[in-house]
């Protein structure tokens, strides 16, 4: 046998400092567990997500488990697949001095050794890496391979692990210094930023950091490149420039390989590795926002060189290459694309083919979807329809933006707006609906029948928000158009809108008269007209009942029962919630306070089960009156505050609904008198501080969640100082002072591995994920004054 020499130490060739990483505790634990039972594990994910850093971190932690060394093989700069075997042999310090292949030489060298080899950046050499892995694993039973790639190798024994972006704070949480360390993306940015400016973020900039991290999807590479810009830009300048991430983040660290020096280079690297068909699909998929399903992809992206039957395998290929994400939660598989990749593909689409064709197909698809949702809204499938709209709302917005950019497409946009009527009401999205209508109406000539529908819908939403001044001229124009055309359906709609206006103004007799005529017309016409605007027959029945209730019409109970029955017959839960509420109002004004309160609570419960925010705004207000009537003054004041908070969130005007405003003022005055102004204001503000979900929970008198409820279990301490050993407390003190592991080892006269072990034990005992959390915990729970 030809002589073989190993010129490197058995420990391996991992770079110094690779043990340290921000966050990734769960991912690291998963990978270590998987490597214990599989011989080939491939970490996949998009460029810049941190596959290499995570692989190095895990490899460093596993050095004790591999007595013959842990080795990293960097393949990014290797372009010739025929040199792969040689590159691996060289990385392991193996030099063949005879005429044998590099692979044979390597196999002989590691045959009886327990070794971990990390193949980093396999995607551009995927076939060669697959052959190499299969042959090596077959020949050497004790070797393990950990690969990083944007797609799997495709070897039978392979296990795939998808590396996610770093954790991000939710959009609805205000980030503070105390909880910044809970989120990996924020922690990474702060660490990198403070190496540039140690005084960074000493004020109230945590919200800005959170926003920046969300803009770049928690991608570590993007975060690192953004932090570099702090040398020349402020945080808020970077955020402003991130409207175009790819152009904003230009040169990075000089030590990075060329493809990582800009985000554009990283993404371009992935694009060039795709086949022409995959590239075309990548480009066309950028028209979607917030994800898409297979049907949408087939309808929008097929044609012009991509056959419909080819879409599924192409989607699978893009998933394998980490261009797309794949989510099987729910009844239909859903696909997504990180914003950085989407922007790059959109640029390529604009340069390579007419984007208007893809946008047109996208608009047509979502117009048809809106039609289907409209048809199923007033049915037992309402909740599913609502969920579908919530999921697809980003795509509906893209479609609307495209439709309303050209008068020729305005009709399609209007159909989407009006068919989503139920969604706008459910979610309290009146302001957004009116925004789209404000854009659509100027594009429609006066003679266009669509203009009437747009004006009527706009008037209806203005009335629902209590904005009488905005509604009146819209109703006036509708009346003029309906009179000119002598359209009976349009005239019935004008009566409905006029009745709604009269209800808000407190003219209940006129409201009942107008609304009753519109309902009668609908019953005679069979619902064939005005279907774009109204969710007949319920809305007519509902507002007729409400007008009769407040007007003390002797038929009020009859109208309320009919309204409730209409909703129950249809099985539409949102309307059932409002039907129960109007029955409660009828009982309330009839003096049956106890029964009214029961109905208000029932309405809130039904609405809560489906996320019906609009109904909650009125039902909680009504419940406050009933609660005050029962003498529970503090609870009633809080409910008034909670109802006010929901109205503020949804943009609803209480003064615009005169009868309701009068009742509110009466009970507020009563509570102020009985409680005193200071006590009432304190309770009211407590209620006003609640969000919608909290307000609903309080109205239903559910147990108040603990302050840490809903947070990641790993994000909160599970132990006090008593569970840390004296040595671990000393290590925690040094971490709080910003001392890194190597220096901790030197100060305490212990080995670096022992220092690492102490840090791991502290993180595990306290349930934390980062050194920043340890530092915050130490100063809060342990440090005496002056320790800082």
JSON list of N, CA, C and O in Angstrom, two decimals, residues 135-176:
[
{"chain": "A", "resi": 135, "resn": "UNK", "atom": "N", "xyz": [-20.50, 6.68, -1.51]},
{"chain": "A", "resi": 135, "resn": "UNK", "atom": "CA", "xyz": [-19.34, 5.77, -1.53]},
{"chain": "A", "resi": 135, "resn": "UNK", "atom": "C", "xyz": [-18.60, 5.79, -0.19]},
{"chain": "A", "resi": 135, "resn": "UNK", "atom": "O", "xyz": [-18.16, 4.74, 0.30]},
{"chain": "A", "resi": 136, "resn": "UNK", "atom": "N", "xyz": [-18.44, 6.96, 0.39]},
{"chain": "A", "resi": 136, "resn": "UNK", "atom": "CA", "xyz": [-17.72, 7.05, 1.67]},
{"chain": "A", "resi": 136, "resn": "UNK", "atom": "C", "xyz": [-18.48, 6.33, 2.78]},
{"chain": "A", "resi": 136, "resn": "UNK", "atom": "O", "xyz": [-17.90, 5.57, 3.56]},
{"chain": "A", "resi": 137, "resn": "UNK", "atom": "N", "xyz": [-19.78, 6.57, 2.86]},
{"chain": "A", "resi": 137, "resn": "UNK", "atom": "CA", "xyz": [-20.57, 5.95, 3.92]},
{"chain": "A", "resi": 137, "resn": "UNK", "atom": "C", "xyz": [-20.64, 4.44, 3.77]},
{"chain": "A", "resi": 137, "resn": "UNK", "atom": "O", "xyz": [-20.68, 3.69, 4.77]},
{"chain": "A", "resi": 138, "resn": "UNK", "atom": "N", "xyz": [-20.65, 3.97, 2.53]},
{"chain": "A", "resi": 138, "resn": "UNK", "atom": "CA", "xyz": [-20.68, 2.53, 2.31]},
{"chain": "A", "resi": 138, "resn": "UNK", "atom": "C", "xyz": [-19.38, 1.87, 2.75]},
{"chain": "A", "resi": 138, "resn": "UNK", "atom": "O", "xyz": [-19.37, 0.76, 3.28]},
{"chain": "A", "resi": 139, "resn": "UNK", "atom": "N", "xyz": [-18.27, 2.57, 2.56]},
{"chain": "A", "resi": 139, "resn": "UNK", "atom": "CA", "xyz": [-16.96, 1.98, 2.83]},
{"chain": "A", "resi": 139, "resn": "UNK", "atom": "C", "xyz": [-16.49, 2.15, 4.27]},
{"chain": "A", "resi": 139, "resn": "UNK", "atom": "O", "xyz": [-15.69, 1.35, 4.76]},
{"chain": "A", "resi": 140, "resn": "UNK", "atom": "N", "xyz": [-16.97, 3.18, 4.94]},
{"chain": "A", "resi": 140, "resn": "UNK", "atom": "CA", "xyz": [-16.44, 3.50, 6.28]},
{"chain": "A", "resi": 140, "resn": "UNK", "atom": "C", "xyz": [-17.59, 3.57, 7.28]},
{"chain": "A", "resi": 140, "resn": "UNK", "atom": "O", "xyz": [-18.35, 4.54, 7.29]},
{"chain": "A", "resi": 141, "resn": "UNK", "atom": "N", "xyz": [-17.76, 2.56, 8.11]},
{"chain": "A", "resi": 141, "resn": "UNK", "atom": "CA", "xyz": [-18.93, 2.50, 8.98]},
{"chain": "A", "resi": 141, "resn": "UNK", "atom": "C", "xyz": [-18.95, 3.52, 10.11]},
{"chain": "A", "resi": 141, "resn": "UNK", "atom": "O", "xyz": [-20.02, 3.86, 10.61]},
{"chain": "A", "resi": 142, "resn": "UNK", "atom": "N", "xyz": [-17.80, 4.05, 10.52]},
{"chain": "A", "resi": 142, "resn": "UNK", "atom": "CA", "xyz": [-17.76, 4.94, 11.68]},
{"chain": "A", "resi": 142, "resn": "UNK", "atom": "C", "xyz": [-17.78, 6.43, 11.32]},
{"chain": "A", "resi": 142, "resn": "UNK", "atom": "O", "xyz": [-17.75, 7.27, 12.20]},
{"chain": "A", "resi": 143, "resn": "UNK", "atom": "N", "xyz": [-17.78, 6.75, 10.05]},
{"chain": "A", "resi": 143, "resn": "UNK", "atom": "CA", "xyz": [-17.76, 8.15, 9.65]},
{"chain": "A", "resi": 143, "resn": "UNK", "atom": "C", "xyz": [-19.18, 8.71, 9.65]},
{"chain": "A", "resi": 143, "resn": "UNK", "atom": "O", "xyz": [-20.15, 8.00, 9.38]},
{"chain": "A", "resi": 144, "resn": "UNK", "atom": "N", "xyz": [-19.29, 10.00, 9.98]},
{"chain": "A", "resi": 144, "resn": "UNK", "atom": "CA", "xyz": [-20.55, 10.72, 9.90]},
{"chain": "A", "resi": 144, "resn": "UNK", "atom": "C", "xyz": [-20.33, 11.92, 8.98]},
{"chain": "A", "resi": 144, "resn": "UNK", "atom": "O", "xyz": [-19.28, 12.56, 9.01]},
{"chain": "A", "resi": 145, "resn": "UNK", "atom": "N", "xyz": [-21.37, 12.26, 8.21]},
{"chain": "A", "resi": 145, "resn": "UNK", "atom": "CA", "xyz": [-21.31, 13.42, 7.34]},
{"chain": "A", "resi": 145, "resn": "UNK", "atom": "C", "xyz": [-22.41, 14.41, 7.73]},
{"chain": "A", "resi": 145, "resn": "UNK", "atom": "O", "xyz": [-23.58, 14.04, 7.89]},
{"chain": "A", "resi": 146, "resn": "UNK", "atom": "N", "xyz": [-22.00, 15.67, 7.88]},
{"chain": "A", "resi": 146, "resn": "UNK", "atom": "CA", "xyz": [-22.93, 16.77, 8.12]},
{"chain": "A", "resi": 146, "resn": "UNK", "atom": "C", "xyz": [-22.76, 17.73, 6.95]},
{"chain": "A", "resi": 146, "resn": "UNK", "atom": "O", "xyz": [-21.69, 18.33, 6.78]},
{"chain": "A", "resi": 147, "resn": "UNK", "atom": "N", "xyz": [-23.78, 17.85, 6.11]},
{"chain": "A", "resi": 147, "resn": "UNK", "atom": "CA", "xyz": [-23.69, 18.69, 4.92]},
{"chain": "A", "resi": 147, "resn": "UNK", "atom": "C", "xyz": [-24.55, 19.94, 5.07]},
{"chain": "A", "resi": 147, "resn": "UNK", "atom": "O", "xyz": [-25.57, 19.92, 5.75]},
{"chain": "A", "resi": 148, "resn": "UNK", "atom": "N", "xyz": [-24.11, 21.02, 4.44]},
{"chain": "A", "resi": 148, "resn": "UNK", "atom": "CA", "xyz": [-24.96, 22.21, 4.30]},
{"chain": "A", "resi": 148, "resn": "UNK", "atom": "C", "xyz": [-25.18, 22.45, 2.82]},
{"chain": "A", "resi": 148, "resn": "UNK", "atom": "O", "xyz": [-24.26, 22.36, 2.01]},
{"chain": "A", "resi": 149, "resn": "UNK", "atom": "N", "xyz": [-26.43, 22.72, 2.46]},
{"chain": "A", "resi": 149, "resn": "UNK", "atom": "CA", "xyz": [-26.76, 22.87, 1.05]},
{"chain": "A", "resi": 149, "resn": "UNK", "atom": "C", "xyz": [-28.12, 23.55, 0.93]},
{"chain": "A", "resi": 149, "resn": "UNK", "atom": "O", "xyz": [-28.92, 23.50, 1.87]},
{"chain": "A", "resi": 150, "resn": "UNK", "atom": "N", "xyz": [-28.36, 24.14, -0.21]},
{"chain": "A", "resi": 150, "resn": "UNK", "atom": "CA", "xyz": [-29.69, 24.71, -0.45]},
{"chain": "A", "resi": 150, "resn": "UNK", "atom": "C", "xyz": [-30.66, 23.67, -1.00]},
{"chain": "A", "resi": 150, "resn": "UNK", "atom": "O", "xyz": [-31.83, 23.98, -1.20]},
{"chain": "A", "resi": 151, "resn": "UNK", "atom": "N", "xyz": [-30.18, 22.48, -1.25]},
{"chain": "A", "resi": 151, "resn": "UNK", "atom": "CA", "xyz": [-31.06, 21.37, -1.59]},
{"chain": "A", "resi": 151, "resn": "UNK", "atom": "C", "xyz": [-30.43, 20.08, -1.09]},
{"chain": "A", "resi": 151, "resn": "UNK", "atom": "O", "xyz": [-29.23, 20.02, -0.80]},
{"chain": "A", "resi": 152, "resn": "UNK", "atom": "N", "xyz": [-31.25, 19.06, -0.93]},
{"chain": "A", "resi": 152, "resn": "UNK", "atom": "CA", "xyz": [-30.76, 17.80, -0.40]},
{"chain": "A", "resi": 152, "resn": "UNK", "atom": "C", "xyz": [-29.86, 17.11, -1.42]},
{"chain": "A", "resi": 152, "resn": "UNK", "atom": "O", "xyz": [-29.95, 17.37, -2.63]},
{"chain": "A", "resi": 153, "resn": "UNK", "atom": "N", "xyz": [-29.00, 16.20, -0.95]},
{"chain": "A", "resi": 153, "resn": "UNK", "atom": "CA", "xyz": [-28.10, 15.47, -1.85]},
{"chain": "A", "resi": 153, "resn": "UNK", "atom": "C", "xyz": [-28.84, 14.39, -2.62]},
{"chain": "A", "resi": 153, "resn": "UNK", "atom": "O", "xyz": [-28.46, 14.04, -3.73]},
{"chain": "A", "resi": 154, "resn": "UNK", "atom": "N", "xyz": [-29.89, 13.85, -2.02]},
{"chain": "A", "resi": 154, "resn": "UNK", "atom": "CA", "xyz": [-30.66, 12.80, -2.69]},
{"chain": "A", "resi": 154, "resn": "UNK", "atom": "C", "xyz": [-30.11, 11.42, -2.47]},
{"chain": "A", "resi": 154, "resn": "UNK", "atom": "O", "xyz": [-30.37, 10.51, -3.27]},
{"chain": "A", "resi": 155, "resn": "UNK", "atom": "N", "xyz": [-29.35, 11.22, -1.39]},
{"chain": "A", "resi": 155, "resn": "UNK", "atom": "CA", "xyz": [-28.78, 9.92, -1.06]},
{"chain": "A", "resi": 155, "resn": "UNK", "atom": "C", "xyz": [-29.78, 9.16, -0.18]},
{"chain": "A", "resi": 155, "resn": "UNK", "atom": "O", "xyz": [-30.40, 9.77, 0.71]},
{"chain": "A", "resi": 156, "resn": "UNK", "atom": "N", "xyz": [-29.96, 7.85, -0.40]},
{"chain": "A", "resi": 156, "resn": "UNK", "atom": "CA", "xyz": [-30.99, 7.10, 0.35]},
{"chain": "A", "resi": 156, "resn": "UNK", "atom": "C", "xyz": [-30.89, 7.25, 1.86]},
{"chain": "A", "resi": 156, "resn": "UNK", "atom": "O", "xyz": [-31.92, 7.33, 2.54]},
{"chain": "A", "resi": 157, "resn": "UNK", "atom": "N", "xyz": [-29.69, 7.28, 2.42]},
{"chain": "A", "resi": 157, "resn": "UNK", "atom": "CA", "xyz": [-29.55, 7.32, 3.87]},
{"chain": "A", "resi": 157, "resn": "UNK", "atom": "C", "xyz": [-29.67, 8.72, 4.45]},
{"chain": "A", "resi": 157, "resn": "UNK", "atom": "O", "xyz": [-29.56, 8.91, 5.67]},
{"chain": "A", "resi": 158, "resn": "UNK", "atom": "N", "xyz": [-29.92, 9.71, 3.61]},
{"chain": "A", "resi": 158, "resn": "UNK", "atom": "CA", "xyz": [-29.88, 11.11, 4.04]},
{"chain": "A", "resi": 158, "resn": "UNK", "atom": "C", "xyz": [-31.10, 11.51, 4.87]},
{"chain": "A", "resi": 158, "resn": "UNK", "atom": "O", "xyz": [-32.22, 11.09, 4.61]},
{"chain": "A", "resi": 159, "resn": "UNK", "atom": "N", "xyz": [-30.84, 12.36, 5.86]},
{"chain": "A", "resi": 159, "resn": "UNK", "atom": "CA", "xyz": [-31.90, 13.00, 6.64]},
{"chain": "A", "resi": 159, "resn": "UNK", "atom": "C", "xyz": [-31.75, 14.50, 6.45]},
{"chain": "A", "resi": 159, "resn": "UNK", "atom": "O", "xyz": [-30.64, 15.04, 6.51]},
{"chain": "A", "resi": 160, "resn": "UNK", "atom": "N", "xyz": [-32.87, 15.18, 6.22]},
{"chain": "A", "resi": 160, "resn": "UNK", "atom": "CA", "xyz": [-32.84, 16.62, 5.97]},
{"chain": "A", "resi": 160, "resn": "UNK", "atom": "C", "xyz": [-33.29, 17.38, 7.20]},
{"chain": "A", "resi": 160, "resn": "UNK", "atom": "O", "xyz": [-34.24, 16.99, 7.88]},
{"chain": "A", "resi": 161, "resn": "UNK", "atom": "N", "xyz": [-32.60, 18.49, 7.48]},
{"chain": "A", "resi": 161, "resn": "UNK", "atom": "CA", "xyz": [-33.01, 19.40, 8.55]},
{"chain": "A", "resi": 161, "resn": "UNK", "atom": "C", "xyz": [-33.05, 20.81, 7.98]},
{"chain": "A", "resi": 161, "resn": "UNK", "atom": "O", "xyz": [-32.04, 21.33, 7.51]},
{"chain": "A", "resi": 162, "resn": "UNK", "atom": "N", "xyz": [-34.22, 21.43, 8.01]},
{"chain": "A", "resi": 162, "resn": "UNK", "atom": "CA", "xyz": [-34.40, 22.78, 7.45]},
{"chain": "A", "resi": 162, "resn": "UNK", "atom": "C", "xyz": [-34.04, 23.80, 8.53]},
{"chain": "A", "resi": 162, "resn": "UNK", "atom": "O", "xyz": [-34.65, 23.83, 9.60]},
{"chain": "A", "resi": 163, "resn": "UNK", "atom": "N", "xyz": [-33.07, 24.64, 8.25]},
{"chain": "A", "resi": 163, "resn": "UNK", "atom": "CA", "xyz": [-32.63, 25.67, 9.19]},
{"chain": "A", "resi": 163, "resn": "UNK", "atom": "C", "xyz": [-33.55, 26.89, 9.03]},
{"chain": "A", "resi": 163, "resn": "UNK", "atom": "O", "xyz": [-33.59, 27.49, 7.96]},
{"chain": "A", "resi": 164, "resn": "UNK", "atom": "N", "xyz": [-34.26, 27.28, 10.09]},
{"chain": "A", "resi": 164, "resn": "UNK", "atom": "CA", "xyz": [-35.17, 28.43, 9.98]},
{"chain": "A", "resi": 164, "resn": "UNK", "atom": "C", "xyz": [-34.41, 29.74, 10.21]},
{"chain": "A", "resi": 164, "resn": "UNK", "atom": "O", "xyz": [-33.28, 29.75, 10.71]},
{"chain": "A", "resi": 165, "resn": "UNK", "atom": "N", "xyz": [-35.02, 30.87, 9.86]},
{"chain": "A", "resi": 165, "resn": "UNK", "atom": "CA", "xyz": [-34.43, 32.16, 10.25]},
{"chain": "A", "resi": 165, "resn": "UNK", "atom": "C", "xyz": [-34.39, 32.30, 11.76]},
{"chain": "A", "resi": 165, "resn": "UNK", "atom": "O", "xyz": [-34.98, 31.50, 12.50]},
{"chain": "A", "resi": 166, "resn": "UNK", "atom": "N", "xyz": [-33.70, 33.31, 12.25]},
{"chain": "A", "resi": 166, "resn": "UNK", "atom": "CA", "xyz": [-33.64, 33.56, 13.68]},
{"chain": "A", "resi": 166, "resn": "UNK", "atom": "C", "xyz": [-35.00, 34.04, 14.18]},
{"chain": "A", "resi": 166, "resn": "UNK", "atom": "O", "xyz": [-35.78, 34.64, 13.44]},
{"chain": "A", "resi": 167, "resn": "UNK", "atom": "N", "xyz": [-35.26, 33.78, 15.45]},
{"chain": "A", "resi": 167, "resn": "UNK", "atom": "CA", "xyz": [-36.56, 34.15, 16.01]},
{"chain": "A", "resi": 167, "resn": "UNK", "atom": "C", "xyz": [-36.70, 35.67, 16.07]},
{"chain": "A", "resi": 167, "resn": "UNK", "atom": "O", "xyz": [-35.74, 36.40, 16.30]},
{"chain": "A", "resi": 168, "resn": "UNK", "atom": "N", "xyz": [-37.96, 36.12, 15.85]},
{"chain": "A", "resi": 168, "resn": "UNK", "atom": "CA", "xyz": [-38.27, 37.54, 15.76]},
{"chain": "A", "resi": 168, "resn": "UNK", "atom": "C", "xyz": [-39.35, 37.92, 16.76]},
{"chain": "A", "resi": 168, "resn": "UNK", "atom": "O", "xyz": [-40.22, 37.09, 17.08]},
{"chain": "A", "resi": 169, "resn": "UNK", "atom": "N", "xyz": [-39.34, 39.16, 17.26]},
{"chain": "A", "resi": 169, "resn": "UNK", "atom": "CA", "xyz": [-40.46, 39.59, 18.11]},
{"chain": "A", "resi": 169, "resn": "UNK", "atom": "C", "xyz": [-41.72, 39.71, 17.28]},
{"chain": "A", "resi": 169, "resn": "UNK", "atom": "O", "xyz": [-41.66, 40.12, 16.11]},
{"chain": "A", "resi": 170, "resn": "UNK", "atom": "N", "xyz": [-42.88, 39.36, 17.84]},
{"chain": "A", "resi": 170, "resn": "UNK", "atom": "CA", "xyz": [-44.13, 39.49, 17.08]},
{"chain": "A", "resi": 170, "resn": "UNK", "atom": "C", "xyz": [-44.43, 40.95, 16.78]},
{"chain": "A", "resi": 170, "resn": "UNK", "atom": "O", "xyz": [-43.99, 41.86, 17.48]},
{"chain": "A", "resi": 171, "resn": "UNK", "atom": "N", "xyz": [-45.23, 41.17, 15.74]},
{"chain": "A", "resi": 171, "resn": "UNK", "atom": "CA", "xyz": [-45.54, 42.54, 15.32]},
{"chain": "A", "resi": 171, "resn": "UNK", "atom": "C", "xyz": [-46.31, 43.30, 16.38]},
{"chain": "A", "resi": 171, "resn": "UNK", "atom": "O", "xyz": [-46.21, 44.53, 16.45]},
{"chain": "A", "resi": 172, "resn": "UNK", "atom": "N", "xyz": [-47.08, 42.58, 17.19]},
{"chain": "A", "resi": 172, "resn": "UNK", "atom": "CA", "xyz": [-47.94, 43.29, 18.15]},
{"chain": "A", "resi": 172, "resn": "UNK", "atom": "C", "xyz": [-47.28, 43.46, 19.51]},
{"chain": "A", "resi": 172, "resn": "UNK", "atom": "O", "xyz": [-47.94, 43.85, 20.47]},
{"chain": "A", "resi": 173, "resn": "UNK", "atom": "N", "xyz": [-46.00, 43.16, 19.62]},
{"chain": "A", "resi": 173, "resn": "UNK", "atom": "CA", "xyz": [-45.31, 43.30, 20.90]},
{"chain": "A", "resi": 173, "resn": "UNK", "atom": "C", "xyz": [-44.33, 44.46, 20.84]},
{"chain": "A", "resi": 173, "resn": "UNK", "atom": "O", "xyz": [-43.53, 44.55, 19.92]},
{"chain": "A", "resi": 174, "resn": "UNK", "atom": "N", "xyz": [-44.39, 45.35, 21.82]},
{"chain": "A", "resi": 174, "resn": "UNK", "atom": "CA", "xyz": [-43.44, 46.46, 21.90]},
{"chain": "A", "resi": 174, "resn": "UNK", "atom": "C", "xyz": [-42.16, 45.95, 22.55]},
{"chain": "A", "resi": 174, "resn": "UNK", "atom": "O", "xyz": [-42.16, 45.50, 23.69]},
{"chain": "A", "resi": 175, "resn": "UNK", "atom": "N", "xyz": [-41.06, 46.06, 21.82]},
{"chain": "A", "resi": 175, "resn": "UNK", "atom": "CA", "xyz": [-39.80, 45.52, 22.30]},
{"chain": "A", "resi": 175, "resn": "UNK", "atom": "C", "xyz": [-39.16, 46.48, 23.28]},
{"chain": "A", "resi": 175, "resn": "UNK", "atom": "O", "xyz": [-39.07, 47.68, 23.04]},
{"chain": "A", "resi": 176, "resn": "UNK", "atom": "N", "xyz": [-38.70, 45.94, 24.41]},
{"chain": "A", "resi": 176, "resn": "UNK", "atom": "CA", "xyz": [-38.00, 46.73, 25.41]},
{"chain": "A", "resi": 176, "resn": "UNK", "atom": "C", "xyz": [-36.64, 46.12, 25.68]},
{"chain": "A", "resi": 176, "resn": "UNK", "atom": "O", "xyz": [-36.35, 45.00, 25.26]}
]
